[in-house]
Each structure stands twice: as structure tokens, then as C-alpha cells.
Tab-separated table of C-alpha atoms in Angstrom:
chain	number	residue	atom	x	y	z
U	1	UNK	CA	0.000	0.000	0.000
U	2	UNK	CA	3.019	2.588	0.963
U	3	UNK	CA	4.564	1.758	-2.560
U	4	UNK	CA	1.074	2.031	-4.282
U	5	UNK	CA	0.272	5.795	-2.333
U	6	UNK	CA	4.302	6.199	-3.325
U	7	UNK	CA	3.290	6.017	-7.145
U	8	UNK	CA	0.101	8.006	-7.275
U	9	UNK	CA	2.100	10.529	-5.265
U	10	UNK	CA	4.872	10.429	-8.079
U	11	UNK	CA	2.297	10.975	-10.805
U	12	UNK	CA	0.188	14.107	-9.286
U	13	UNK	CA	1.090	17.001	-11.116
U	14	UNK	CA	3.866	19.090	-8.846
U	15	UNK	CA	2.118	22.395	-7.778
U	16	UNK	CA	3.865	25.820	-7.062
U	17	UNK	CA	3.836	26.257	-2.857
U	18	UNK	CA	3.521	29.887	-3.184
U	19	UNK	CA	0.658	30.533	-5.918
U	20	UNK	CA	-0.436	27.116	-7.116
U	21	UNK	CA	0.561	27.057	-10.485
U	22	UNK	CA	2.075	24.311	-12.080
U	23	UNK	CA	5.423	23.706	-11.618
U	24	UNK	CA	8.634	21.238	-12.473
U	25	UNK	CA	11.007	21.686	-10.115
U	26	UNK	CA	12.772	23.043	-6.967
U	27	UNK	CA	13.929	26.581	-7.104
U	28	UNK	CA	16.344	27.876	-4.243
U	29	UNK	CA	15.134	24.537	-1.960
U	30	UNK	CA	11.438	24.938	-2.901
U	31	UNK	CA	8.966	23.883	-5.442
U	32	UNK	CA	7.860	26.955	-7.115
U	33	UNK	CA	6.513	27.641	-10.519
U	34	UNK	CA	8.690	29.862	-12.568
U	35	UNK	CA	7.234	33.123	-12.212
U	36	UNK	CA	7.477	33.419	-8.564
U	37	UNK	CA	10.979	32.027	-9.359
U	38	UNK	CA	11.781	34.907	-10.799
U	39	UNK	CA	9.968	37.241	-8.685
U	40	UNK	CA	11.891	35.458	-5.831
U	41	UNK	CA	15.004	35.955	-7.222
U	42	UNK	CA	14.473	40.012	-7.967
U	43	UNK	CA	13.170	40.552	-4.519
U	44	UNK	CA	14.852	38.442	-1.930
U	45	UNK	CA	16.461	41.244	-0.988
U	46	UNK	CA	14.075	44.113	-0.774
U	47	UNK	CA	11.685	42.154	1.649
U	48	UNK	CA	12.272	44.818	4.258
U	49	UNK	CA	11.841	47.771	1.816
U	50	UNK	CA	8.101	46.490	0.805
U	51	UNK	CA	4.685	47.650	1.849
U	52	UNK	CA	1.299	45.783	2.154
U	53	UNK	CA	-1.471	48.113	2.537
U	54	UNK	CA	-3.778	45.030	3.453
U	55	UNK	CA	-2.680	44.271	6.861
U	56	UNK	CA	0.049	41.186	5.822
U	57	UNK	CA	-2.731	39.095	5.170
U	58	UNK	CA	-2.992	38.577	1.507
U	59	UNK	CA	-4.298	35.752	0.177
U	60	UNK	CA	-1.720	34.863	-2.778
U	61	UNK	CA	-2.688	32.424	-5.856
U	62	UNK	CA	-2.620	32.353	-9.052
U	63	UNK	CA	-5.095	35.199	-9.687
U	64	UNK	CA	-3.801	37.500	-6.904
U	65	UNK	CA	0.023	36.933	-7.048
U	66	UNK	CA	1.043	39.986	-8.718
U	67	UNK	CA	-1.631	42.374	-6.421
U	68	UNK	CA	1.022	42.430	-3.016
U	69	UNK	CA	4.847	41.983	-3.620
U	70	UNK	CA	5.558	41.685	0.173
U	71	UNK	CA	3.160	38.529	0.885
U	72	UNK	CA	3.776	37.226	-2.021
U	73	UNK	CA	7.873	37.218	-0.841
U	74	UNK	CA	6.940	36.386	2.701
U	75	UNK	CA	5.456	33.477	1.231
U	76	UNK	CA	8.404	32.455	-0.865
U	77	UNK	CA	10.363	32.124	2.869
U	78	UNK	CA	7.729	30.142	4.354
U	79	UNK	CA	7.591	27.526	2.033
U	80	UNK	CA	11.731	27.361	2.417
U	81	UNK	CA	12.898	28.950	-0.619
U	82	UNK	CA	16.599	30.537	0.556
U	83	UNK	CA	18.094	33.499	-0.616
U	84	UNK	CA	21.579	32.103	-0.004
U	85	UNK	CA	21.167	30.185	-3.020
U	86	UNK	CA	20.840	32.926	-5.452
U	87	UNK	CA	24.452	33.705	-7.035
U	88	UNK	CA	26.078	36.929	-7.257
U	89	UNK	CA	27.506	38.760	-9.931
U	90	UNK	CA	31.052	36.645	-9.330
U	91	UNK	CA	29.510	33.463	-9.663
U	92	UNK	CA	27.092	33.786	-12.575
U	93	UNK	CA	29.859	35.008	-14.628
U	94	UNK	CA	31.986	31.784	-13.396
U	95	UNK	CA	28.970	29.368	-14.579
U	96	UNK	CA	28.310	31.356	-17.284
U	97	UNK	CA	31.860	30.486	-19.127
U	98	UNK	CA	31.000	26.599	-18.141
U	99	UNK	CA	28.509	26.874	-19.567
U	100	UNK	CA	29.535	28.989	-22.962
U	101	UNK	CA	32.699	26.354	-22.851
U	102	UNK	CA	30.016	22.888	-22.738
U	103	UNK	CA	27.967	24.485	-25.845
U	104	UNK	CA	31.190	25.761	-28.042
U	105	UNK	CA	31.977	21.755	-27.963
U	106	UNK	CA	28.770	20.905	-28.606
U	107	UNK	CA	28.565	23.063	-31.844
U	108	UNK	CA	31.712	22.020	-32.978
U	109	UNK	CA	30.088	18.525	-33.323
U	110	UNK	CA	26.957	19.273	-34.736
U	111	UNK	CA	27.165	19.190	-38.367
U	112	UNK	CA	23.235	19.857	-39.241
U	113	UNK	CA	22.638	23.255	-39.781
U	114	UNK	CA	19.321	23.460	-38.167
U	115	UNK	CA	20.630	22.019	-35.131
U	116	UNK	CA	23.646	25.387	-35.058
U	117	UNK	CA	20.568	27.594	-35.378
U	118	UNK	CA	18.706	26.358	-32.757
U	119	UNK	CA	22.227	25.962	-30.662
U	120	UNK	CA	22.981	29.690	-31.692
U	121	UNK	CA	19.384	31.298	-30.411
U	122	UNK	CA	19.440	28.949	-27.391
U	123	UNK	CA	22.844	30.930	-26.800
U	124	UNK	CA	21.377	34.479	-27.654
U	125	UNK	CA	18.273	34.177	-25.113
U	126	UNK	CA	19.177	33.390	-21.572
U	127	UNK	CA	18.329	35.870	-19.963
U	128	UNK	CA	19.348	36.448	-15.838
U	129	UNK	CA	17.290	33.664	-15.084
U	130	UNK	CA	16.114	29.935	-16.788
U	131	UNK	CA	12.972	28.573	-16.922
U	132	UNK	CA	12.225	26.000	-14.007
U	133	UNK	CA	13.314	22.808	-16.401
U	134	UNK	CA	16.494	23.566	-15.239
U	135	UNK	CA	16.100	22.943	-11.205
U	136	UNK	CA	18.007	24.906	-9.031
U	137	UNK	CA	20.138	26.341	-12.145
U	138	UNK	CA	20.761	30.314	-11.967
U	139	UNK	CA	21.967	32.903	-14.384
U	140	UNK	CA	23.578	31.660	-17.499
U	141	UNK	CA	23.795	34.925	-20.166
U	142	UNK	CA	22.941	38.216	-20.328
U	143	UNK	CA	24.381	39.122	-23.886
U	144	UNK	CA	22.861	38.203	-27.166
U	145	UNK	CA	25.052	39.118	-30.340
U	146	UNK	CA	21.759	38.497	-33.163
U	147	UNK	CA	23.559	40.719	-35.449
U	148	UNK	CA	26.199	38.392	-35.880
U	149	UNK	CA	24.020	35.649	-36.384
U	150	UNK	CA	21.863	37.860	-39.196
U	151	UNK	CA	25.902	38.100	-40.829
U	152	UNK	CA	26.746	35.026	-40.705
U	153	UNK	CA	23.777	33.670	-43.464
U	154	UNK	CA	20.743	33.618	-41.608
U	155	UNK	CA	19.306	36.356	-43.537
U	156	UNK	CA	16.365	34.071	-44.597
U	157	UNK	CA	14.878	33.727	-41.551
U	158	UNK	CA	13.235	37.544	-42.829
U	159	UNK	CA	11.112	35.587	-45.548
U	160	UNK	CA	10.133	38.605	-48.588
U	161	UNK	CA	6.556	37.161	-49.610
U	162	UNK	CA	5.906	37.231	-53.328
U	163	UNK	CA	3.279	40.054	-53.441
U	164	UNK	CA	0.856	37.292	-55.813
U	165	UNK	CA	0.588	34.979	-53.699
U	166	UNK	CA	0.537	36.775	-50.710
U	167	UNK	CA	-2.465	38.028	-52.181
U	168	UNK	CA	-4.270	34.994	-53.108
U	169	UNK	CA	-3.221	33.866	-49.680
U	170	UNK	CA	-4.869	36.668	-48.295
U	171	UNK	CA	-8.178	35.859	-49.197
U	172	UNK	CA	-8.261	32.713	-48.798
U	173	UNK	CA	-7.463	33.549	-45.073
U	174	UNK	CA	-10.513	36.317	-45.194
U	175	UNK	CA	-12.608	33.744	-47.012
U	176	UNK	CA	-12.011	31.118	-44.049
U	177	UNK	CA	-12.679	33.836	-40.823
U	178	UNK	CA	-15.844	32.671	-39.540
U	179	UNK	CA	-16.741	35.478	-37.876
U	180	UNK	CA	-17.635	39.053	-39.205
U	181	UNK	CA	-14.724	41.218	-38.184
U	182	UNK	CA	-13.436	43.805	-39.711
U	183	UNK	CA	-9.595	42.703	-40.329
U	184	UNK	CA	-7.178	44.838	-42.120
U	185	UNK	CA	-5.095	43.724	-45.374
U	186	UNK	CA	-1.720	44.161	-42.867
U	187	UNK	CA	-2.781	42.141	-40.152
U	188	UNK	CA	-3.312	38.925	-42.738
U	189	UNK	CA	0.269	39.656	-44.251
U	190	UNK	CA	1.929	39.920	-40.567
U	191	UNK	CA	0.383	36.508	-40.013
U	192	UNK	CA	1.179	34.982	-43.489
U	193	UNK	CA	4.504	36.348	-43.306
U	194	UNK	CA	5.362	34.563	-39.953
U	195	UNK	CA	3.639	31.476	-41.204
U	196	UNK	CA	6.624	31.297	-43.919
U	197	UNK	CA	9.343	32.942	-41.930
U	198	UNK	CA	12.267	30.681	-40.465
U	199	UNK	CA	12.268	31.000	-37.353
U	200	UNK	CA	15.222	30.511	-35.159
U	201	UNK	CA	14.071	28.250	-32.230
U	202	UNK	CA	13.291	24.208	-32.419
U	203	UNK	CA	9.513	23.587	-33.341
U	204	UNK	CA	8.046	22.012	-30.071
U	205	UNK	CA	7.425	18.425	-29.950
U	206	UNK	CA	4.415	19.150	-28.288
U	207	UNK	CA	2.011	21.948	-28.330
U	208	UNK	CA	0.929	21.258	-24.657
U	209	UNK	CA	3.886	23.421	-23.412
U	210	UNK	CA	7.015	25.869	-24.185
U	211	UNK	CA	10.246	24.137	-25.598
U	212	UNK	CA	13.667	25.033	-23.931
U	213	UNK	CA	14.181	27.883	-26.322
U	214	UNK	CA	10.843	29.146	-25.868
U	215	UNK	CA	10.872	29.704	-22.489
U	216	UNK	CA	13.613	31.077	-22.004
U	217	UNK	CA	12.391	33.999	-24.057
U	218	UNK	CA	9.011	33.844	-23.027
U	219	UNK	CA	10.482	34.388	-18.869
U	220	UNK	CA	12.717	37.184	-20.077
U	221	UNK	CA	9.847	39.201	-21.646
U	222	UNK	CA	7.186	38.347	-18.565
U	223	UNK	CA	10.172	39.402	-15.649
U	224	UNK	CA	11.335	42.450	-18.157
U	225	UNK	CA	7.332	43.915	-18.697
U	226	UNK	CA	6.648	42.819	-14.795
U	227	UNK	CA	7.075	46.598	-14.105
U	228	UNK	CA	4.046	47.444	-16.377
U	229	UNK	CA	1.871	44.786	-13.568
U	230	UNK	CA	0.951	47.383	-10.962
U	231	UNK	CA	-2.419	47.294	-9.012
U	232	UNK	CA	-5.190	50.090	-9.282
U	233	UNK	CA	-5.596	52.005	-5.939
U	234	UNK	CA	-8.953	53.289	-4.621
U	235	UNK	CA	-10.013	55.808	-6.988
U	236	UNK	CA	-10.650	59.123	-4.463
U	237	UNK	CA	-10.835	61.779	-7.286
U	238	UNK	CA	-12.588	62.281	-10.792
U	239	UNK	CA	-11.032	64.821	-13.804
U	240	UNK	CA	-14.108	67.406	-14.399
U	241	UNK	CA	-12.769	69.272	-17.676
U	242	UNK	CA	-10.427	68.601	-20.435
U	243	UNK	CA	-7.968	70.703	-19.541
U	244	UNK	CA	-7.242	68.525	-16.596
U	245	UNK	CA	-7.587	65.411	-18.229
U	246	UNK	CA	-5.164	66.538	-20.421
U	247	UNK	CA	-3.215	67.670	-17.878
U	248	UNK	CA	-3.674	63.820	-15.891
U	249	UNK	CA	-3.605	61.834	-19.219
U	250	UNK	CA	0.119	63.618	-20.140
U	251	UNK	CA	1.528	63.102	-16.877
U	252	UNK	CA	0.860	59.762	-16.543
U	253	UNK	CA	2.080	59.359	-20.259
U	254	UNK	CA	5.249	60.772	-19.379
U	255	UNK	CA	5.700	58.664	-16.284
U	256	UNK	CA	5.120	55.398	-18.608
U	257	UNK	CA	7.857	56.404	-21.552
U	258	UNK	CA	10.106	56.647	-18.396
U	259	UNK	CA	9.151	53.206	-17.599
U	260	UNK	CA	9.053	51.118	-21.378
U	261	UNK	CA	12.318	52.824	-21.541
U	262	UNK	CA	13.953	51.458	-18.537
U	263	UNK	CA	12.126	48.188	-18.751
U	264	UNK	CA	13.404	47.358	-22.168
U	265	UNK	CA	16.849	48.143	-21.550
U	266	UNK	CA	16.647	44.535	-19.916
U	267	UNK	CA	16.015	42.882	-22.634
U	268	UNK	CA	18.461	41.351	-24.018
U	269	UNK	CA	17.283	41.518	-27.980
U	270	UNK	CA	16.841	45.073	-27.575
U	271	UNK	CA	20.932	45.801	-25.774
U	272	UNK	CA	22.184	44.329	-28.445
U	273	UNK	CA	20.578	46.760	-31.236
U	274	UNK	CA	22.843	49.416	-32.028
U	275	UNK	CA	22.148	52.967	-29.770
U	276	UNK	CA	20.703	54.762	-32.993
U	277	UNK	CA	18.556	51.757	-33.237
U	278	UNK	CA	17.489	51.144	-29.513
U	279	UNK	CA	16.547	55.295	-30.048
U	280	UNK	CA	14.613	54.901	-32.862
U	281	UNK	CA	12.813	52.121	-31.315
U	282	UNK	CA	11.955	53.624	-28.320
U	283	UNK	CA	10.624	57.196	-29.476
U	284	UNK	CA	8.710	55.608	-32.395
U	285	UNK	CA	6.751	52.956	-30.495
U	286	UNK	CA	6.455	53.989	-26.462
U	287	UNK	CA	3.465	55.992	-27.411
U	288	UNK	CA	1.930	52.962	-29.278
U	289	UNK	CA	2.935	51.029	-26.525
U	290	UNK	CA	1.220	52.772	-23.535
U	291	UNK	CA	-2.153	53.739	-25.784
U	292	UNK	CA	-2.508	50.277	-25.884
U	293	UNK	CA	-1.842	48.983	-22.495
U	294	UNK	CA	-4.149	51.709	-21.347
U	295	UNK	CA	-6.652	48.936	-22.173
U	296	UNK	CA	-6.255	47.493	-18.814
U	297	UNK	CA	-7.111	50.395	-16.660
U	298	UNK	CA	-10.156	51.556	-19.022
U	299	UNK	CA	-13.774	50.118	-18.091
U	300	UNK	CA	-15.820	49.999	-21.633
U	301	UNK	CA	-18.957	50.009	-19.527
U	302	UNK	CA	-18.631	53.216	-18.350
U	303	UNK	CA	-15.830	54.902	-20.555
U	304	UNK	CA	-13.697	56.109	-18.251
U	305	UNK	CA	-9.853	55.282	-17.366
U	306	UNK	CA	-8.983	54.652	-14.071
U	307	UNK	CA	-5.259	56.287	-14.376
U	308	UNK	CA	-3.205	55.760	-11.034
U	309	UNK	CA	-1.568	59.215	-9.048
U	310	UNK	CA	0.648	57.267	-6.435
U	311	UNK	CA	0.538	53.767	-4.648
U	312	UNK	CA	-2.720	54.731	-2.514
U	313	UNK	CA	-5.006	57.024	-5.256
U	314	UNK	CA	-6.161	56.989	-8.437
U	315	UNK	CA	-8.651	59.443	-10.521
U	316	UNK	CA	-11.407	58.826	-13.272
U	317	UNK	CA	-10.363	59.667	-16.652
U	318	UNK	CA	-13.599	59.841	-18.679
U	319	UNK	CA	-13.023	59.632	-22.860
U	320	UNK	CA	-15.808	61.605	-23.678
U	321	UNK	CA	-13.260	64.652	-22.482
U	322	UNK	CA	-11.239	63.683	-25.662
U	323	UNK	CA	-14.406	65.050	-27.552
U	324	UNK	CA	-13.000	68.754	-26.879
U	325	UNK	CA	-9.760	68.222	-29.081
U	326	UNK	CA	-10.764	70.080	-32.662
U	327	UNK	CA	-9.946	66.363	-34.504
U	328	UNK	CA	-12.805	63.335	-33.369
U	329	UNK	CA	-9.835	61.482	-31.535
U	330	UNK	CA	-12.996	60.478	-28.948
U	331	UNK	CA	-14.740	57.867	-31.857
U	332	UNK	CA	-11.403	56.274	-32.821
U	333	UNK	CA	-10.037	55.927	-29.805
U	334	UNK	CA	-13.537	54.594	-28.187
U	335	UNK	CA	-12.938	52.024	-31.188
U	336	UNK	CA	-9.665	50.535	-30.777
U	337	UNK	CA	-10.084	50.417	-27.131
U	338	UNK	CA	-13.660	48.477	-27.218
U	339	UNK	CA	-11.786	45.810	-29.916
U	340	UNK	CA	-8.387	45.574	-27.954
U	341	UNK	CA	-10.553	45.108	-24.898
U	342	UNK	CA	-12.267	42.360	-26.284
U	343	UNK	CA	-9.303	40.387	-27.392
U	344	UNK	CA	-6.587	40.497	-24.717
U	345	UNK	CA	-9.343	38.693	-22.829
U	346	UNK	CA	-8.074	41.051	-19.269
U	347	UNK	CA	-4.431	38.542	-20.174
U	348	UNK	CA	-1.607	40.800	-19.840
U	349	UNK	CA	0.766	38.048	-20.884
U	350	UNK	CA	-1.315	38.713	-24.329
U	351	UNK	CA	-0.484	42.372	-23.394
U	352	UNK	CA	2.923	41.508	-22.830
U	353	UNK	CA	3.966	39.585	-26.367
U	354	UNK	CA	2.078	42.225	-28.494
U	355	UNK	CA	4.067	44.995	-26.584
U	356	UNK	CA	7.236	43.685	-27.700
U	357	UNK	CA	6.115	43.074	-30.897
U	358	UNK	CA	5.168	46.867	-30.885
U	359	UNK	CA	8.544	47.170	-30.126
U	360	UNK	CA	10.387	45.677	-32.625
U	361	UNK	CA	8.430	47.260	-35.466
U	362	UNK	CA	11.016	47.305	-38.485
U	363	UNK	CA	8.921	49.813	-40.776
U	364	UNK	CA	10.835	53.385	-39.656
U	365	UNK	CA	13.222	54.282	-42.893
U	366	UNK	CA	16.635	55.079	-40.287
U	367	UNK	CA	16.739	51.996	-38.888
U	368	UNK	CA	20.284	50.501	-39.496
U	369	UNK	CA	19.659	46.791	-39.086
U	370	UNK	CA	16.193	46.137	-40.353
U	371	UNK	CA	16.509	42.753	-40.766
U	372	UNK	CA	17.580	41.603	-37.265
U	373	UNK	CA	14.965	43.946	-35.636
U	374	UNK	CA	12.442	42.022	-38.163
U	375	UNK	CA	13.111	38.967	-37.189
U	376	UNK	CA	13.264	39.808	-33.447
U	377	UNK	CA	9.815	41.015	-34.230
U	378	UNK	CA	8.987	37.758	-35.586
U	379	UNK	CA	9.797	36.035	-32.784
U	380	UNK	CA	7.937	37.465	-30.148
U	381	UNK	CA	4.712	37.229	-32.867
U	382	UNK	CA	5.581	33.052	-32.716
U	383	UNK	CA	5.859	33.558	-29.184
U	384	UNK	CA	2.424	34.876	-29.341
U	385	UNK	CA	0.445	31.852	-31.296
U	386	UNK	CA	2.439	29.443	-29.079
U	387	UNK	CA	0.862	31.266	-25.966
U	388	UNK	CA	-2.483	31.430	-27.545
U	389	UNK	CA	-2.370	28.006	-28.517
U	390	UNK	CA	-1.856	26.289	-25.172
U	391	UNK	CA	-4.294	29.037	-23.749
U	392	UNK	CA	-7.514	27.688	-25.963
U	393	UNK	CA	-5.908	24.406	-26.665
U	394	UNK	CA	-6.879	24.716	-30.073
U	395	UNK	CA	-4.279	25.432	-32.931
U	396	UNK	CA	-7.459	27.062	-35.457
U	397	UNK	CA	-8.880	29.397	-32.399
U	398	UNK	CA	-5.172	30.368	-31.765
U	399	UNK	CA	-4.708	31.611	-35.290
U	400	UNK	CA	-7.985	33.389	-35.668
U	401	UNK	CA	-7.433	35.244	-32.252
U	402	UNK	CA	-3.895	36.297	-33.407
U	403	UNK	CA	-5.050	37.268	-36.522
U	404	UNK	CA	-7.811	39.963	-34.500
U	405	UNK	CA	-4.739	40.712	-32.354
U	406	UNK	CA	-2.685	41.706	-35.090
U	407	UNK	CA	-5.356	44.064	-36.541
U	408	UNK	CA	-5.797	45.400	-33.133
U	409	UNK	CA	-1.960	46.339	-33.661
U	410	UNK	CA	-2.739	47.654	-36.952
U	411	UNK	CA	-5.352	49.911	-36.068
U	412	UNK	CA	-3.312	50.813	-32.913
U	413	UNK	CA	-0.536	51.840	-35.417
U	414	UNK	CA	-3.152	53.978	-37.551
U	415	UNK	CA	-4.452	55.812	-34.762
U	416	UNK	CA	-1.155	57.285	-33.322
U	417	UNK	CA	-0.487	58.195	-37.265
U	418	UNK	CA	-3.310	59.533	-37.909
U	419	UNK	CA	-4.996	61.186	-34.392
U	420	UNK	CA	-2.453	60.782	-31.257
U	421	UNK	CA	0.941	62.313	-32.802
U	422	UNK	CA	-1.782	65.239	-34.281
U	423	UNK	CA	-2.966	65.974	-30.123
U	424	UNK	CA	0.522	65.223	-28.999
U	425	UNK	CA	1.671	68.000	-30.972
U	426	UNK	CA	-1.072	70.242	-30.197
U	427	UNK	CA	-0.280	69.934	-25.798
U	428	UNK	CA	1.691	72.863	-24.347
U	429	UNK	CA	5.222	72.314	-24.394
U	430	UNK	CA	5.821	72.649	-21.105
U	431	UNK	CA	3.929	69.841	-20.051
U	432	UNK	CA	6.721	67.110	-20.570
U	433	UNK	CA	10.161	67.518	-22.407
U	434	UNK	CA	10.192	64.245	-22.529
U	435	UNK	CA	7.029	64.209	-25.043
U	436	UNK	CA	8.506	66.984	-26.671
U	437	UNK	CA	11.711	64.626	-27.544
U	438	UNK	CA	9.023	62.060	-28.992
U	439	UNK	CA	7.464	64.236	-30.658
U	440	UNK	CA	10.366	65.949	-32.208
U	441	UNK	CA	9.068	69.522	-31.231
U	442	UNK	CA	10.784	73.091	-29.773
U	443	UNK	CA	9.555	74.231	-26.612
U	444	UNK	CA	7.064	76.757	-28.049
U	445	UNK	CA	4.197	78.126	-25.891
U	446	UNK	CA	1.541	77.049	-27.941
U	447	UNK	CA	-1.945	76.307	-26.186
U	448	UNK	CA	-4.080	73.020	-27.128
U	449	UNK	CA	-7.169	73.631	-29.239
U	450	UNK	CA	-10.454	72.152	-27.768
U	451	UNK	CA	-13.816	73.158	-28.500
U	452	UNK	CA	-16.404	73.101	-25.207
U	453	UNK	CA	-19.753	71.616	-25.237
């Protein structure tokens, strides 16, 4: 009987001891999934530095994990996870060249080119921590040279689609949506396009779950775009005109650049880039960026945004106050935020992916290395329909809800072209130098133009 309860023990799935979630393995002498891995390994440190405005009595799970940092860490200790374990700067750097070393001979062996590709990406993407296949493994990498890999011949993994057939391709794909949506000529291409890119990571053996490769990328983006996961205080205030929700709307704006900015400076993909690159990057897509994450703090029901002033506050936003700016920016932006609304499905790992695609967007005529930015893009969109497809289980659902995401992206990209960089321009320019730097403006004192009524 001991042997028997032995075995069914063995094959119950191993559960996380902090939130619940699914996990493979020990991590710093505990079983933990890999996100609170990670977290654990960011924050062992800061324990004393954190607040919990709920007493110290947070119930933390799957749902709830990311609403109190410091329960969420005083749960790590209680289950026995040790800060000891995690290596310092000395040490990572010491198993890093082990590990560099073990994979150099490794290469050197391999003969099938596939096989260097895959070796050569798994290289590029660890990121300063592994995903929780490798048990009680730390840092490996935090450099990833993809230029030299676009030099040294993998130039077709940026596939140029012969414009015929992309078309007939394209509507055969509109001919097959089942549903009545409005999808944009782009959004099919973006999708075709990565359906006959190369792209450099090992197709899974299983769709059930991320391959090595994958989730190693996948855990860099989720830890790098963690900062964008903050909770909505109380709101104790509401914006009565549109001066002031101007006034609220830029500040916040400007606070959020600061943060995609120093967020994606951790990413590994993006250090490597070139500085006029990593510039160009930044200034042409924050905007983009925050306009759509703003999905998550806007309520459709009663069209307002719910925009955060400090840890404790927030203030109602309402969008009908965009209805004072001289160009319709309310109707448009009513639009994209009902559709993106609807299809991140309140996921902000969706949120996440499409973010750094944002990111990566290789259309801007300076950029310098097109084609590794391209393909960066690329991944992160495969990243994407891998996520999607273990989140509905089904590989058709997966491809119709990334082809609505990827409109969503393409509308997003229309609206800052065509409304947001117009009111941008229009706001004071001593609001935000920072904006003004965006928007590639003098200081000027020129006064918005909004109609009342």
C-alpha cells in the first residue's frame, strides 16, 4: 500500500507552494513555478523595503500573485525557498563560461545546420534567469550578439513574400474567418509572413507546453514587462474638464515612456541593437505602446480610465473629455479600445507579447539593421500563437485570435499616425520635455485647441 500511495504521489502534477501554479522543479530549496521564481530571485532582498497596505494578510494564488509583492515574498520564505542560493555577480559570470565552454563543444560537433541555429538562439536568449526545467540552475547569459548571427547567413529567416501569392493567400485567409470582423489587409500579411518565416528556435514536440528555447524567451519578456503589472488604488478623485484630463492623461504618459524605456533596456534583444537603433525604437513605439496597455485600466462600460496618481489614489479619466480636441480622436479611440478590450481577454501576458512586438516594429526608414529587428519582431509574434495556442488548446482558435490581435496592432498603429501624434503636438510644451523629444518639437508656448460643449 506505501509503494502504491508512493506512485500516485509520483504521478500528481507538482504544484507551485507559493501561488499554485504548475510547476517542475525546486527553485532555491522549494517547489515553485517559474514566475514566482523569478519574482523570488528580484526581490529576496528588498523584503524589508516592501509595503502591504492590506494588513500582511494577503491571500496569494494564481489570480492575486502579482496584487502584493511583500506577501507574495513572505510566502516564498515560508515555504523554504533561501536566498543564499541565489548567485552573485562573481559566480554567474563563473557558470556562465562553463557553460559557454560545454555548448562551443557541442557546436563544434553538430554538423546539421538546423541544429547550429537552434544551438545559436538557445545561446542568444538566456536571460538572468532559466525557466524551471532547469532545477536549481541560476543565471547563465545576459548578452545576445543576433547581429552576428543575421551576418553570418541567416538572412532568410526575414522571408520577402511574393506580393501574388501573398495576395491569393490573403483571401483565402478572409474567405475562411468565420466570424464578421473587420480585419485589415496588414494584419493577414503579418500573419502569413510569420507562417513562412524561419524562425530561429526548435519547433516544439508538443504543443501542450514551451520548448527550452521558448521559455527562455518567453520568462525574459514576462520578468522584463513585470514593471508594467501594478495594481489600481482606490479611486478618491474624478477629472471634471479637459484641460485637466489633459493635464492627468500627459503626466501619466510621461511617467510610462520613463518606464518602457527602462524596462526594455533589460532585454536582451533590444541591448544588443545598435544605440541609434534602440533610439529609434523607443521614441517611435512607447506611445503605441502605452495607448494600448491603457486597455487594462479603461472600463468599456462606463468609458472612463482609471489612471493611477501614487501607490494609494487613483482618478477617473472619462473619454468623452477627448471630444474637446478640434480632430474626433474620442470615436477612434472609443474604437480601438472596445476591440483591444475584447481580445486580450483582461491577459496581460497577451499584453505583454504584443508589446514587444510593438517594439520591434522594423517599418521606420533610419533603422540601421532592419533585418535583425524584423526577425526579433517575428519572434515574439511566434511567441504569441504558441501562448495562444496552449491558452484555448486549439491550434485554429489560436490563429484566428492572433489574426484579430494583429489588426488590433494595426489599427493601434493607424491611430497614433493619424490622431495621437496630431494631439501630442497640439499639448503645451511645457507639459513634458520628454514628449517633446518624442514628438520631435521646440519648446514653443503654444496652447491646445479644444472646443467646449
Amino acid at each position: 500500500m506505501a509503494i502504491q500511495k508512493m506512485s500516485e504521489s509520483e504521478e500528481s502534477p507538482k504544484l507551485c507552494g507559493v501561488c499554485g501554479d504548475k510547476a517542475l522543479g525546486k527553485n532555491f530549496c522549494a517547489l515553485s513555478c517559474e514566475s514566482c521564481k523569478a519574482f523570488f530571485r528580484r526581490n529576496a532582498s528588498n523584503y524589508h523595503k516592501m509595503k502591504c497596505y492590506y494588513g500582511e494578510k494577503c491571500e496569494i494564488n494564481l489570480e492575486t500573485r502579482t496584487v502584493c509583492r511583500k506577501c507574495r515574498l513572505k510566502k516564498c520564505f515560508a515555504i523554504g525557498m533561501r536566498k543564499e542560493w541565489i548567485l552573485n555577480d562573481e559566480e554567474k559570470e563563473v557558470r556562465k563560461r562553463k557553460i559557454q565552454n560545454n555548448r562551443h563543444k557541442r557546436v563544434s560537433n553538430n554538423h546539421n545546420n538546423e541544429c547550429r541555429i537552434v544551438d545559436k538562439i538557445d545561446e542568444s536568449t538566456n536571460s538572468s534567469y532559466t525557466p524551471s526545467m532547469f532545477a536549481n540552475s541560476n543565471d547563465i547569459s545576459d548578452k545576445m550578439d543576433i547581429l552576428e548571427m543575421i551576418g553570418n547567413g541567416n538572412k532568410n529567416n526575414v522571408i520577402t513574400v511574393n506580393a501574388e501569392s501573398l495576395s491569393t493567400q490573403i483571401i483565402e485567409m478572409q474567405t475562411n474567418m468565420t466570424e464578421e470582423t473587420d480585419i485589415s489587409v496588414e494584419a493577414y500579411r503579418k500573419a502569413l509572413e510569420l507562417e513562412m518565416a524561419v524562425i530561429p528556435m526548435a519547433r516544439p514536440l508538443t504543443s501542450g507546453r514551451f520548448n527550452e528555447t521558448e521559455s527562455m524567451r518567453f520568462t525574459e519578456l514576462i520578468s522584463v514587462t513585470e514593471v508594467f503589472r501594478t495594481p489600481i488604488p482606490k479611486c478618491t478623485s474624478q477629472v471634471c474638464n479637459f484641460t485637466d484630463a489633459v493635464t492627468v492623461l500627459m503626466s501619466k504618459c510621461d511617467e510610462e515612456v520613463r518606464e518602457v524605456v527602462k524596462a526594455f533596456k533589460q532585454l536582451n534583444a533590444f541591448r544588443t541593437l545598435c544605440q541609434s537603433d534602440q533610439i529609434l525604437l523607443l521614441k517611435y513605439s512607447a506611445i503605441q505602446m502605452i495607448c494600448m496597455r491603457a486597455v487594462v485600466c479603461y472600463d468599456d462600460d462606463t468609458e472612463h480610465w482609471s489612471i493611477p496618481l501614487d501607490d494609494d489614489n487613483s482618478t477617473l479619466v472619462q473619454l468623452k473629455f477627448l471630444k474637446g480636441y478640434e480632430k474626433d480622436l474620442y470615436s477612434p479611440m472609443k474604437r480601438f479600445l472596445c476591440v483591444m478590450g475584447k481580445e486580450y481577454d483582461s491577459d496581460e501576458t497577451i499584453l505583454d507579447l504584443m508589446t514587444a512586438i510593438v517594439l520591434f516594429g522594423p517599418e521606420h526608414p533610419d533603422l540601421i539593421h532592419k533585418e535583425a529587428i524584423k526577425l526579433q519582431q517575428q519572434v515574439y509574434m511566434y511567441l504569441l500563437q504558441r501562448y495562444l495556442q496552449m491558452k484555448y488548446g486549439s491550434e485554429c482558435v489560436a490563429k484566428c485570435k492572433f489574426i484579430r490581435l494583429m489588426n488590433g496592432l494595426s489599427y493601434a498603429n493607424k491611430l497614433h499616425q493619424k490622431y495621437i501624434v496630431h494631439f501630442l503636438d497640439a499639448i503645451p510644451s511645457d507639459i513634458s520635455p520628454l514628449l517633446n523629444e518624442i514628438c520631435d518639437r521646440r519648446p514653443q508656448p503654444k496652447a491646445i485647441t479644444f472646443t467646449l460643449g
